[in-house]
Short mmCIF file of N, CA, C and O in Angstrom, two decimals:
data_model
loop_
_atom_site.label_atom_id
_atom_site.label_comp_id
_atom_site.label_asym_id
_atom_site.label_seq_id
_atom_site.Cartn_x
_atom_site.Cartn_y
_atom_site.Cartn_z
N MET A 1020 0.84 -1.20 0.00
CA MET A 1020 0.00 0.00 0.00
C MET A 1020 0.88 1.25 0.00
O MET A 1020 1.69 1.41 0.90
N PRO A 1021 0.72 2.14 -0.97
CA PRO A 1021 1.56 3.33 -1.03
C PRO A 1021 1.25 4.33 0.08
O PRO A 1021 2.13 4.97 0.59
N GLY A 1022 0.01 4.47 0.49
CA GLY A 1022 -0.37 5.42 1.54
C GLY A 1022 0.16 5.04 2.91
O GLY A 1022 0.47 5.87 3.73
N HIS A 1023 0.28 3.72 3.15
CA HIS A 1023 0.70 3.23 4.45
C HIS A 1023 2.14 3.65 4.76
O HIS A 1023 2.46 4.03 5.87
N ASP A 1024 3.01 3.60 3.75
CA ASP A 1024 4.42 3.95 3.93
C ASP A 1024 4.58 5.42 4.32
O ASP A 1024 5.34 5.75 5.22
N SER A 1025 3.83 6.31 3.66
CA SER A 1025 3.94 7.74 3.97
C SER A 1025 3.37 8.04 5.36
O SER A 1025 3.89 8.90 6.07
N GLU A 1026 2.32 7.32 5.74
CA GLU A 1026 1.76 7.50 7.08
C GLU A 1026 2.77 7.09 8.13
O GLU A 1026 2.91 7.73 9.17
N PHE A 1027 3.52 6.02 7.87
CA PHE A 1027 4.54 5.52 8.79
C PHE A 1027 5.64 6.57 8.97
O PHE A 1027 6.07 6.85 10.07
N LYS A 1028 6.08 7.17 7.85
CA LYS A 1028 7.11 8.21 7.90
C LYS A 1028 6.62 9.43 8.67
O LYS A 1028 7.34 10.02 9.45
N LYS A 1029 5.37 9.81 8.41
CA LYS A 1029 4.79 10.95 9.12
C LYS A 1029 4.75 10.68 10.62
O LYS A 1029 5.06 11.56 11.42
N GLY A 1030 4.41 9.47 10.98
CA GLY A 1030 4.37 9.09 12.39
C GLY A 1030 5.73 9.17 13.04
O GLY A 1030 5.87 9.66 14.17
N LYS A 1031 6.76 8.72 12.33
CA LYS A 1031 8.13 8.78 12.86
C LYS A 1031 8.57 10.24 13.04
O LYS A 1031 9.16 10.60 14.05
N MET A 1032 8.31 11.07 12.03
CA MET A 1032 8.69 12.48 12.10
C MET A 1032 7.96 13.16 13.27
O MET A 1032 8.55 13.95 14.00
N LEU A 1033 6.70 12.82 13.43
CA LEU A 1033 5.91 13.40 14.49
C LEU A 1033 6.44 13.02 15.86
O LEU A 1033 6.56 13.85 16.75
N LYS A 1034 6.80 11.73 16.02
CA LYS A 1034 7.34 11.27 17.30
C LYS A 1034 8.65 11.98 17.63
O LYS A 1034 8.89 12.34 18.77
N SER A 1035 9.49 12.22 16.64
CA SER A 1035 10.75 12.92 16.89
C SER A 1035 10.48 14.38 17.28
O SER A 1035 11.13 14.92 18.16
N ALA A 1036 9.51 15.01 16.61
CA ALA A 1036 9.17 16.39 16.95
C ALA A 1036 8.59 16.48 18.36
O ALA A 1036 8.92 17.39 19.12
N ILE A 1037 7.75 15.51 18.73
CA ILE A 1037 7.17 15.49 20.06
C ILE A 1037 8.25 15.27 21.11
O ILE A 1037 8.26 15.93 22.15
N SER A 1038 9.20 14.39 20.84
CA SER A 1038 10.26 14.13 21.81
C SER A 1038 11.15 15.36 21.98
O SER A 1038 11.71 15.59 23.05
N ASN A 1039 11.30 16.18 20.94
CA ASN A 1039 12.09 17.41 21.06
C ASN A 1039 11.47 18.38 22.05
O ASN A 1039 12.18 19.14 22.71
N PHE A 1040 10.16 18.40 22.15
CA PHE A 1040 9.49 19.32 23.06
C PHE A 1040 9.04 18.64 24.35
O PHE A 1040 8.27 19.19 25.10
N VAL A 1041 9.51 17.45 24.58
CA VAL A 1041 9.19 16.68 25.78
C VAL A 1041 7.67 16.68 25.97
O VAL A 1041 7.14 17.13 26.98
N LEU A 1042 6.99 16.21 24.97
CA LEU A 1042 5.54 16.13 24.98
C LEU A 1042 5.15 14.70 25.32
O LEU A 1042 5.37 13.79 24.53
N ASN A 1043 4.65 14.49 26.51
CA ASN A 1043 4.26 13.15 26.93
C ASN A 1043 2.85 12.84 26.46
O ASN A 1043 1.97 13.71 26.50
N GLU A 1044 2.63 11.61 26.06
CA GLU A 1044 1.29 11.19 25.65
C GLU A 1044 0.32 11.26 26.83
O GLU A 1044 -0.87 11.42 26.65
N LYS A 1045 0.87 11.15 28.06
CA LYS A 1045 0.01 11.23 29.26
C LYS A 1045 -0.59 12.63 29.42
O LYS A 1045 -1.63 12.79 30.04
N ASP A 1046 0.10 13.63 28.87
CA ASP A 1046 -0.34 15.02 29.01
C ASP A 1046 -1.39 15.41 27.97
O ASP A 1046 -1.87 16.52 27.97
N ILE A 1047 -1.71 14.48 27.06
CA ILE A 1047 -2.65 14.79 25.97
C ILE A 1047 -3.96 14.04 26.18
O ILE A 1047 -3.97 12.83 26.38
N ILE A 1048 -5.05 14.78 26.13
CA ILE A 1048 -6.39 14.17 26.15
C ILE A 1048 -6.83 14.07 24.70
O ILE A 1048 -6.83 15.06 23.97
N GLU A 1049 -7.22 12.87 24.30
CA GLU A 1049 -7.61 12.64 22.90
C GLU A 1049 -9.06 12.16 22.86
O GLU A 1049 -9.42 11.22 23.56
N LYS A 1050 -9.86 12.83 22.04
CA LYS A 1050 -11.26 12.43 21.86
C LYS A 1050 -11.55 12.37 20.37
O LYS A 1050 -10.94 13.07 19.58
N PHE A 1051 -12.48 11.50 20.02
CA PHE A 1051 -12.90 11.38 18.62
C PHE A 1051 -14.36 11.79 18.53
O PHE A 1051 -15.20 11.31 19.27
N ILE A 1052 -14.63 12.69 17.59
CA ILE A 1052 -15.96 13.28 17.45
C ILE A 1052 -16.43 13.02 16.03
O ILE A 1052 -15.62 12.94 15.11
N ARG A 1053 -17.73 12.96 15.85
CA ARG A 1053 -18.26 12.83 14.49
C ARG A 1053 -18.03 14.14 13.75
O ARG A 1053 -18.30 15.21 14.26
N SER A 1054 -17.51 14.03 12.56
CA SER A 1054 -17.24 15.21 11.74
C SER A 1054 -18.53 15.75 11.16
O SER A 1054 -19.56 15.08 11.16
N ALA A 1055 -18.44 16.94 10.65
CA ALA A 1055 -19.58 17.56 9.98
C ALA A 1055 -19.11 18.07 8.64
O ALA A 1055 -17.92 18.24 8.42
N GLY A 1056 -20.03 18.32 7.74
CA GLY A 1056 -19.68 18.89 6.45
C GLY A 1056 -19.54 17.84 5.37
O GLY A 1056 -20.07 16.74 5.48
N PRO A 1057 -18.79 18.16 4.30
CA PRO A 1057 -18.68 17.24 3.17
C PRO A 1057 -17.93 15.96 3.54
O PRO A 1057 -17.09 15.95 4.40
N GLY A 1058 -18.27 14.89 2.88
CA GLY A 1058 -17.62 13.61 3.16
C GLY A 1058 -18.60 12.47 3.06
O GLY A 1058 -18.22 11.31 3.03
N GLY A 1059 -19.84 12.79 3.04
CA GLY A 1059 -20.88 11.78 2.82
C GLY A 1059 -21.08 10.84 3.99
O GLY A 1059 -20.90 11.19 5.15
N GLN A 1060 -21.48 9.62 3.67
CA GLN A 1060 -21.85 8.62 4.67
C GLN A 1060 -20.68 8.29 5.61
O GLN A 1060 -20.87 8.10 6.79
N ASN A 1061 -19.45 8.28 5.08
CA ASN A 1061 -18.28 7.97 5.89
C ASN A 1061 -18.16 8.95 7.07
O ASN A 1061 -17.94 8.55 8.20
N VAL A 1062 -18.35 10.21 6.78
CA VAL A 1062 -18.23 11.24 7.81
C VAL A 1062 -19.39 11.16 8.80
O VAL A 1062 -19.22 11.33 10.00
N ASN A 1063 -20.58 10.88 8.29
CA ASN A 1063 -21.75 10.86 9.16
C ASN A 1063 -21.80 9.65 10.08
O ASN A 1063 -22.39 9.71 11.15
N LYS A 1064 -21.19 8.54 9.69
CA LYS A 1064 -21.29 7.32 10.48
C LYS A 1064 -20.08 7.07 11.38
O LYS A 1064 -20.19 6.37 12.37
N THR A 1065 -18.91 7.62 11.03
CA THR A 1065 -17.69 7.35 11.82
C THR A 1065 -17.20 8.62 12.50
O THR A 1065 -17.46 9.72 12.04
N SER A 1066 -16.48 8.43 13.58
CA SER A 1066 -15.92 9.57 14.32
C SER A 1066 -14.53 9.87 13.77
O SER A 1066 -13.53 9.39 14.29
N THR A 1067 -14.48 10.67 12.71
CA THR A 1067 -13.19 10.96 12.07
C THR A 1067 -12.56 12.25 12.59
O THR A 1067 -11.37 12.47 12.39
N CYS A 1068 -13.31 13.10 13.25
CA CYS A 1068 -12.78 14.34 13.78
C CYS A 1068 -11.98 14.04 15.06
O CYS A 1068 -12.45 13.31 15.93
N VAL A 1069 -10.78 14.60 15.17
CA VAL A 1069 -9.92 14.34 16.32
C VAL A 1069 -9.78 15.62 17.14
O VAL A 1069 -9.50 16.69 16.59
N TYR A 1070 -9.97 15.50 18.45
CA TYR A 1070 -9.83 16.61 19.39
C TYR A 1070 -8.70 16.28 20.34
O TYR A 1070 -8.68 15.21 20.95
N LEU A 1071 -7.70 17.17 20.43
CA LEU A 1071 -6.58 16.98 21.35
C LEU A 1071 -6.49 18.17 22.29
O LEU A 1071 -6.72 19.31 21.88
N ARG A 1072 -6.16 17.88 23.54
CA ARG A 1072 -5.95 18.95 24.52
C ARG A 1072 -4.67 18.65 25.28
O ARG A 1072 -4.51 17.57 25.85
N HIS A 1073 -3.75 19.60 25.29
CA HIS A 1073 -2.50 19.46 26.04
C HIS A 1073 -2.75 20.04 27.42
O HIS A 1073 -2.94 21.24 27.58
N ILE A 1074 -2.75 19.19 28.44
CA ILE A 1074 -3.14 19.58 29.79
C ILE A 1074 -2.24 20.67 30.37
O ILE A 1074 -2.75 21.68 30.85
N PRO A 1075 -0.89 20.54 30.35
CA PRO A 1075 -0.05 21.56 30.97
C PRO A 1075 -0.21 22.97 30.39
O PRO A 1075 -0.22 23.95 31.12
N SER A 1076 -0.35 23.06 29.07
CA SER A 1076 -0.45 24.39 28.45
C SER A 1076 -1.90 24.82 28.23
O SER A 1076 -2.17 26.00 28.04
N GLY A 1077 -2.83 23.86 28.21
CA GLY A 1077 -4.23 24.19 27.97
C GLY A 1077 -4.56 24.41 26.50
O GLY A 1077 -5.65 24.86 26.17
N ILE A 1078 -3.64 24.08 25.62
CA ILE A 1078 -3.87 24.27 24.18
C ILE A 1078 -4.78 23.17 23.65
O ILE A 1078 -4.59 22.00 23.96
N GLU A 1079 -5.78 23.58 22.87
CA GLU A 1079 -6.74 22.64 22.29
C GLU A 1079 -6.64 22.68 20.77
O GLU A 1079 -6.47 23.74 20.19
N VAL A 1080 -6.76 21.50 20.16
CA VAL A 1080 -6.69 21.39 18.71
C VAL A 1080 -7.80 20.46 18.24
O VAL A 1080 -8.06 19.44 18.87
N LYS A 1081 -8.43 20.82 17.13
CA LYS A 1081 -9.49 19.99 16.55
C LYS A 1081 -9.19 19.87 15.07
O LYS A 1081 -8.92 20.87 14.41
N CYS A 1082 -9.20 18.65 14.55
CA CYS A 1082 -8.85 18.44 13.14
C CYS A 1082 -9.86 17.50 12.49
O CYS A 1082 -10.07 16.38 12.95
N GLN A 1083 -10.45 17.96 11.39
CA GLN A 1083 -11.35 17.11 10.60
C GLN A 1083 -11.10 17.36 9.13
O GLN A 1083 -12.00 17.31 8.31
N ARG A 1084 -9.85 17.59 8.79
CA ARG A 1084 -9.48 17.92 7.42
C ARG A 1084 -9.66 16.75 6.46
O ARG A 1084 -10.07 16.92 5.33
N GLU A 1085 -9.31 15.54 6.91
CA GLU A 1085 -9.37 14.37 6.05
C GLU A 1085 -10.55 13.47 6.43
O GLU A 1085 -11.14 13.61 7.49
N ARG A 1086 -10.83 12.50 5.57
CA ARG A 1086 -11.91 11.55 5.87
C ARG A 1086 -11.41 10.41 6.75
O ARG A 1086 -12.20 9.69 7.34
N SER A 1087 -10.10 10.27 6.86
CA SER A 1087 -9.51 9.19 7.64
C SER A 1087 -9.16 9.66 9.05
O SER A 1087 -8.54 10.70 9.24
N GLN A 1088 -9.56 8.85 10.04
CA GLN A 1088 -9.27 9.20 11.43
C GLN A 1088 -7.76 9.18 11.69
O GLN A 1088 -7.24 10.04 12.40
N ALA A 1089 -7.04 8.23 11.11
CA ALA A 1089 -5.59 8.11 11.31
C ALA A 1089 -4.87 9.36 10.79
O ALA A 1089 -3.98 9.89 11.46
N LEU A 1090 -5.27 9.82 9.61
CA LEU A 1090 -4.64 11.03 9.06
C LEU A 1090 -4.98 12.25 9.91
O LEU A 1090 -4.11 13.10 10.16
N ASN A 1091 -6.21 12.33 10.36
CA ASN A 1091 -6.61 13.44 11.21
C ASN A 1091 -5.85 13.43 12.54
O ASN A 1091 -5.51 14.47 13.08
N ARG A 1092 -5.59 12.23 13.07
CA ARG A 1092 -4.79 12.12 14.31
C ARG A 1092 -3.40 12.69 14.09
O ARG A 1092 -2.88 13.45 14.91
N ALA A 1093 -2.77 12.30 13.00
CA ALA A 1093 -1.41 12.78 12.69
C ALA A 1093 -1.41 14.29 12.49
O ALA A 1093 -0.54 14.99 13.02
N LEU A 1094 -2.39 14.78 11.73
CA LEU A 1094 -2.46 16.23 11.48
C LEU A 1094 -2.73 17.01 12.76
O LEU A 1094 -2.15 18.08 12.98
N ALA A 1095 -3.59 16.48 13.62
CA ALA A 1095 -3.91 17.16 14.87
C ALA A 1095 -2.68 17.22 15.77
O ALA A 1095 -2.39 18.25 16.39
N ARG A 1096 -1.92 16.12 15.85
CA ARG A 1096 -0.71 16.11 16.67
C ARG A 1096 0.33 17.09 16.12
O ARG A 1096 1.00 17.79 16.87
N LYS A 1097 0.44 17.13 14.80
CA LYS A 1097 1.38 18.06 14.16
C LYS A 1097 1.00 19.50 14.49
O LYS A 1097 1.85 20.32 14.83
N LEU A 1098 -0.28 19.80 14.41
CA LEU A 1098 -0.78 21.13 14.72
C LEU A 1098 -0.55 21.48 16.19
O LEU A 1098 -0.15 22.60 16.52
N LEU A 1099 -0.76 20.50 17.07
CA LEU A 1099 -0.54 20.70 18.51
C LEU A 1099 0.93 21.01 18.78
O LEU A 1099 1.24 21.94 19.54
N VAL A 1100 1.83 20.27 18.15
CA VAL A 1100 3.27 20.50 18.33
C VAL A 1100 3.64 21.91 17.85
O VAL A 1100 4.39 22.62 18.52
N LYS A 1101 3.08 22.32 16.71
CA LYS A 1101 3.36 23.66 16.19
C LYS A 1101 2.89 24.75 17.15
O LYS A 1101 3.58 25.73 17.38
N LYS A 1102 1.71 24.55 17.72
CA LYS A 1102 1.17 25.55 18.64
C LYS A 1102 2.00 25.63 19.92
O LYS A 1102 2.27 26.71 20.42
N ILE A 1103 2.43 24.47 20.42
CA ILE A 1103 3.26 24.46 21.63
C ILE A 1103 4.62 25.08 21.34
O ILE A 1103 5.15 25.84 22.15
N GLU A 1104 5.17 24.77 20.15
CA GLU A 1104 6.45 25.36 19.75
C GLU A 1104 6.33 26.88 19.69
O GLU A 1104 7.20 27.60 20.19
N ALA A 1105 5.24 27.38 19.12
CA ALA A 1105 5.03 28.83 19.03
C ALA A 1105 4.93 29.44 20.42
O ALA A 1105 5.48 30.52 20.68
N LEU A 1106 4.25 28.75 21.33
CA LEU A 1106 4.11 29.24 22.70
C LEU A 1106 5.47 29.31 23.39
O LEU A 1106 5.80 30.31 24.02
N ILE A 1107 6.27 28.26 23.23
CA ILE A 1107 7.60 28.22 23.84
C ILE A 1107 8.49 29.32 23.25
O ILE A 1107 9.16 30.05 23.99
N LEU A 1108 8.47 29.46 21.92
CA LEU A 1108 9.30 30.47 21.27
C LEU A 1108 8.88 31.88 21.68
O LEU A 1108 9.72 32.76 21.84
N ARG A 1109 7.56 32.09 21.85
CA ARG A 1109 7.07 33.40 22.28
C ARG A 1109 7.59 33.73 23.68
O ARG A 1109 8.03 34.85 23.94
N LYS A 1110 7.58 32.73 24.58
CA LYS A 1110 8.08 32.95 25.94
C LYS A 1110 9.58 33.25 25.92
O LYS A 1110 10.04 34.15 26.63
N VAL A 1111 10.33 32.52 25.10
CA VAL A 1111 11.78 32.75 25.00
C VAL A 1111 12.04 34.16 24.47
O VAL A 1111 12.89 34.88 24.98
N PHE A 1112 11.28 34.57 23.44
CA PHE A 1112 11.45 35.89 22.85
C PHE A 1112 11.15 36.98 23.87
O PHE A 1112 11.88 37.96 23.98
N GLU A 1113 10.06 36.82 24.64
CA GLU A 1113 9.70 37.83 25.64
C GLU A 1113 10.75 37.93 26.73
O GLU A 1113 11.07 39.03 27.18
N GLU A 1114 11.31 36.80 27.15
CA GLU A 1114 12.36 36.79 28.16
C GLU A 1114 13.61 37.51 27.63
O GLU A 1114 14.21 38.32 28.33
N ARG A 1115 13.99 37.20 26.39
CA ARG A 1115 15.15 37.85 25.77
C ARG A 1115 14.93 39.35 25.67
O ARG A 1115 15.84 40.15 25.92
N LYS A 1116 13.70 39.75 25.31
CA LYS A 1116 13.35 41.16 25.18
C LYS A 1116 13.47 41.87 26.52
O LYS A 1116 13.99 42.99 26.61
N ARG A 1117 13.01 41.21 27.59
CA ARG A 1117 13.08 41.79 28.94
C ARG A 1117 14.53 41.98 29.37
O ARG A 1117 14.89 43.02 29.92
N ILE A 1118 15.38 40.99 29.09
CA ILE A 1118 16.80 41.06 29.46
C ILE A 1118 17.48 42.20 28.70
O ILE A 1118 18.26 42.97 29.28
N GLU A 1119 17.17 42.32 27.40
CA GLU A 1119 17.76 43.39 26.59
C GLU A 1119 17.35 44.76 27.10
O GLU A 1119 18.15 45.69 27.14
N LYS A 1120 16.10 44.90 27.52
CA LYS A 1120 15.61 46.18 28.03
C LYS A 1120 16.35 46.54 29.32
O LYS A 1120 16.78 47.68 29.50
N ALA A 1121 16.53 45.56 30.21
CA ALA A 1121 17.26 45.79 31.45
C ALA A 1121 18.70 46.18 31.15
O ALA A 1121 19.26 47.07 31.79
N ARG A 1122 19.31 45.52 30.17
CA ARG A 1122 20.69 45.84 29.79
C ARG A 1122 20.80 47.27 29.28
O ARG A 1122 21.75 47.99 29.61
N ARG A 1123 19.84 47.68 28.45
CA ARG A 1123 19.86 49.06 27.93
C ARG A 1123 19.70 50.08 29.05
O ARG A 1123 20.32 51.13 29.02
N GLN A 1124 18.83 49.76 30.02
CA GLN A 1124 18.60 50.70 31.12
C GLN A 1124 19.84 50.84 32.01
O GLN A 1124 20.10 51.91 32.54
N LYS A 1125 20.58 49.75 32.19
CA LYS A 1125 21.76 49.77 33.05
C LYS A 1125 22.99 50.38 32.35
O LYS A 1125 23.93 50.79 33.02
N ARG A 1126 22.95 50.42 31.03
CA ARG A 1126 24.09 50.91 30.25
C ARG A 1126 24.43 52.35 30.63
O ARG A 1126 23.54 53.16 30.90
N LYS A 1127 25.71 52.67 30.66
CA LYS A 1127 26.17 54.02 30.98
C LYS A 1127 25.71 54.99 29.90
O LYS A 1127 25.81 54.70 28.71
N LYS A 1128 25.23 56.16 30.32
CA LYS A 1128 24.74 57.14 29.36
C LYS A 1128 25.92 57.89 28.74
O LYS A 1128 26.93 58.13 29.41
N SER A 1129 25.76 58.31 27.51
CA SER A 1129 26.81 59.07 26.83
C SER A 1129 26.85 60.49 27.40
O SER A 1129 25.91 60.95 28.05
N LYS A 1130 27.95 61.18 27.13
CA LYS A 1130 28.12 62.54 27.63
C LYS A 1130 27.02 63.45 27.09
O LYS A 1130 26.46 64.29 27.80
N ALA A 1131 26.69 63.30 25.81
CA ALA A 1131 25.65 64.12 25.18
C ALA A 1131 24.30 63.89 25.85
O ALA A 1131 23.54 64.84 26.09
N ALA A 1132 23.99 62.61 26.17
CA ALA A 1132 22.72 62.30 26.82
C ALA A 1132 22.66 62.92 28.21
O ALA A 1132 21.63 63.45 28.63
N LYS A 1133 23.79 62.87 28.94
CA LYS A 1133 23.83 63.47 30.29
C LYS A 1133 23.62 64.98 30.21
O LYS A 1133 22.86 65.54 31.01
N LEU A 1134 24.27 65.63 29.24
CA LEU A 1134 24.11 67.07 29.08
C LEU A 1134 22.66 67.43 28.74
O LEU A 1134 22.13 68.43 29.24
N LYS A 1135 22.03 66.63 27.92
CA LYS A 1135 20.64 66.87 27.53
C LYS A 1135 19.72 66.77 28.75
O LYS A 1135 18.83 67.61 28.96
N ILE A 1136 19.96 65.74 29.58
CA ILE A 1136 19.14 65.55 30.79
C ILE A 1136 19.35 66.73 31.74
O ILE A 1136 18.38 67.26 32.31
N LEU A 1137 20.60 67.17 31.92
CA LEU A 1137 20.89 68.31 32.79
C LEU A 1137 20.21 69.58 32.29
O LEU A 1137 19.72 70.39 33.08
N GLU A 1138 20.21 69.77 30.98
CA GLU A 1138 19.56 70.95 30.38
C GLU A 1138 18.06 70.94 30.66
O GLU A 1138 17.47 71.97 31.01
N VAL A 1139 17.43 69.80 30.54
CA VAL A 1139 16.00 69.67 30.82
C VAL A 1139 15.73 69.99 32.29
O VAL A 1139 14.79 70.72 32.63
N LYS A 1140 16.59 69.49 33.17
CA LYS A 1140 16.43 69.76 34.61
C LYS A 1140 16.61 71.25 34.90
O LYS A 1140 15.88 71.83 35.71
N ARG A 1141 17.58 71.88 34.24
CA ARG A 1141 17.82 73.32 34.44
C ARG A 1141 16.59 74.13 34.03
O ARG A 1141 16.16 75.04 34.75
N ARG A 1142 16.04 73.80 32.86
CA ARG A 1142 14.84 74.52 32.39
C ARG A 1142 13.68 74.35 33.35
O ARG A 1142 12.94 75.29 33.63
N HIS A 1143 13.52 73.13 33.87
CA HIS A 1143 12.42 72.85 34.80
C HIS A 1143 12.59 73.65 36.10
O HIS A 1143 11.62 74.23 36.60
N SER A 1144 13.81 73.71 36.62
CA SER A 1144 14.03 74.45 37.86
C SER A 1144 13.82 75.95 37.64
O SER A 1144 13.31 76.66 38.51
N GLN A 1145 14.19 76.44 36.45
CA GLN A 1145 13.98 77.85 36.13
C GLN A 1145 12.49 78.17 36.09
O GLN A 1145 12.04 79.19 36.61
N LYS A 1146 11.72 77.27 35.51
CA LYS A 1146 10.26 77.42 35.45
C LYS A 1146 9.70 77.53 36.86
O LYS A 1146 8.85 78.38 37.15
N LYS A 1147 10.17 76.68 37.76
CA LYS A 1147 9.68 76.66 39.14
C LYS A 1147 10.06 77.96 39.85
O LYS A 1147 9.27 78.50 40.62
N ARG A 1148 11.30 78.47 39.60
CA ARG A 1148 11.73 79.73 40.23
C ARG A 1148 10.84 80.88 39.78
O ARG A 1148 10.49 81.76 40.58
N LEU A 1149 10.45 80.88 38.51
CA LEU A 1149 9.61 81.95 37.99
C LEU A 1149 8.19 81.90 38.58
O LEU A 1149 7.51 82.92 38.68
N ARG A 1150 7.75 80.73 38.99
CA ARG A 1150 6.42 80.58 39.59
C ARG A 1150 6.39 80.98 41.06
O ARG A 1150 5.33 81.20 41.62
N ALA A 1151 7.55 81.04 41.68
CA ALA A 1151 7.61 81.30 43.12
C ALA A 1151 7.09 82.71 43.42
O ALA A 1151 7.18 83.62 42.59
N LYS A 1152 6.57 82.87 44.64
CA LYS A 1152 6.05 84.18 45.06
C LYS A 1152 7.24 85.12 45.28
O LYS A 1152 8.30 84.73 45.75
N ILE A 1153 6.99 86.37 44.95
CA ILE A 1153 8.04 87.38 45.12
C ILE A 1153 8.02 87.83 46.57
O ILE A 1153 6.98 88.26 47.11
N ARG A 1154 9.19 87.77 47.22
CA ARG A 1154 9.27 88.17 48.63
C ARG A 1154 9.67 89.63 48.72
O ARG A 1154 10.58 90.07 48.02
N GLU A 1155 9.01 90.34 49.59
CA GLU A 1155 9.36 91.75 49.80
C GLU A 1155 10.32 91.83 50.97
O GLU A 1155 10.17 91.17 51.99
N ILE A 1156 11.28 92.70 50.85
CA ILE A 1156 12.29 92.85 51.91
C ILE A 1156 11.98 94.04 52.78
O ILE A 1156 11.51 95.04 52.51
#
């Protein structure tokens, strides 16, 4: 069967991707639901739609793209891995962004920047002096 070989390869690739993200099968809730839409009697009589939920992250995925439950399982797992990968990468990016911001704030200011800040402070103090009440001697 030509389709069986490609499904086997997809399964192997998926398992390697899941192992890269330390995705345990125990952490995934899997349900099969009856699909809706085009597909005829096969879709109406069998539960080809696959629902996956990753418990630790709370990410949910639903796949009913194909008429075959096995293909939908593979596609749903692939989609789940992509979503978890995006979540992890987003967290890494935000952490890196926070560190860079702290580094910029701690960096020594240039002489020109210091002079600019002092000038702003001088103008502000002058404004305050002009607002002060005039004392009579």
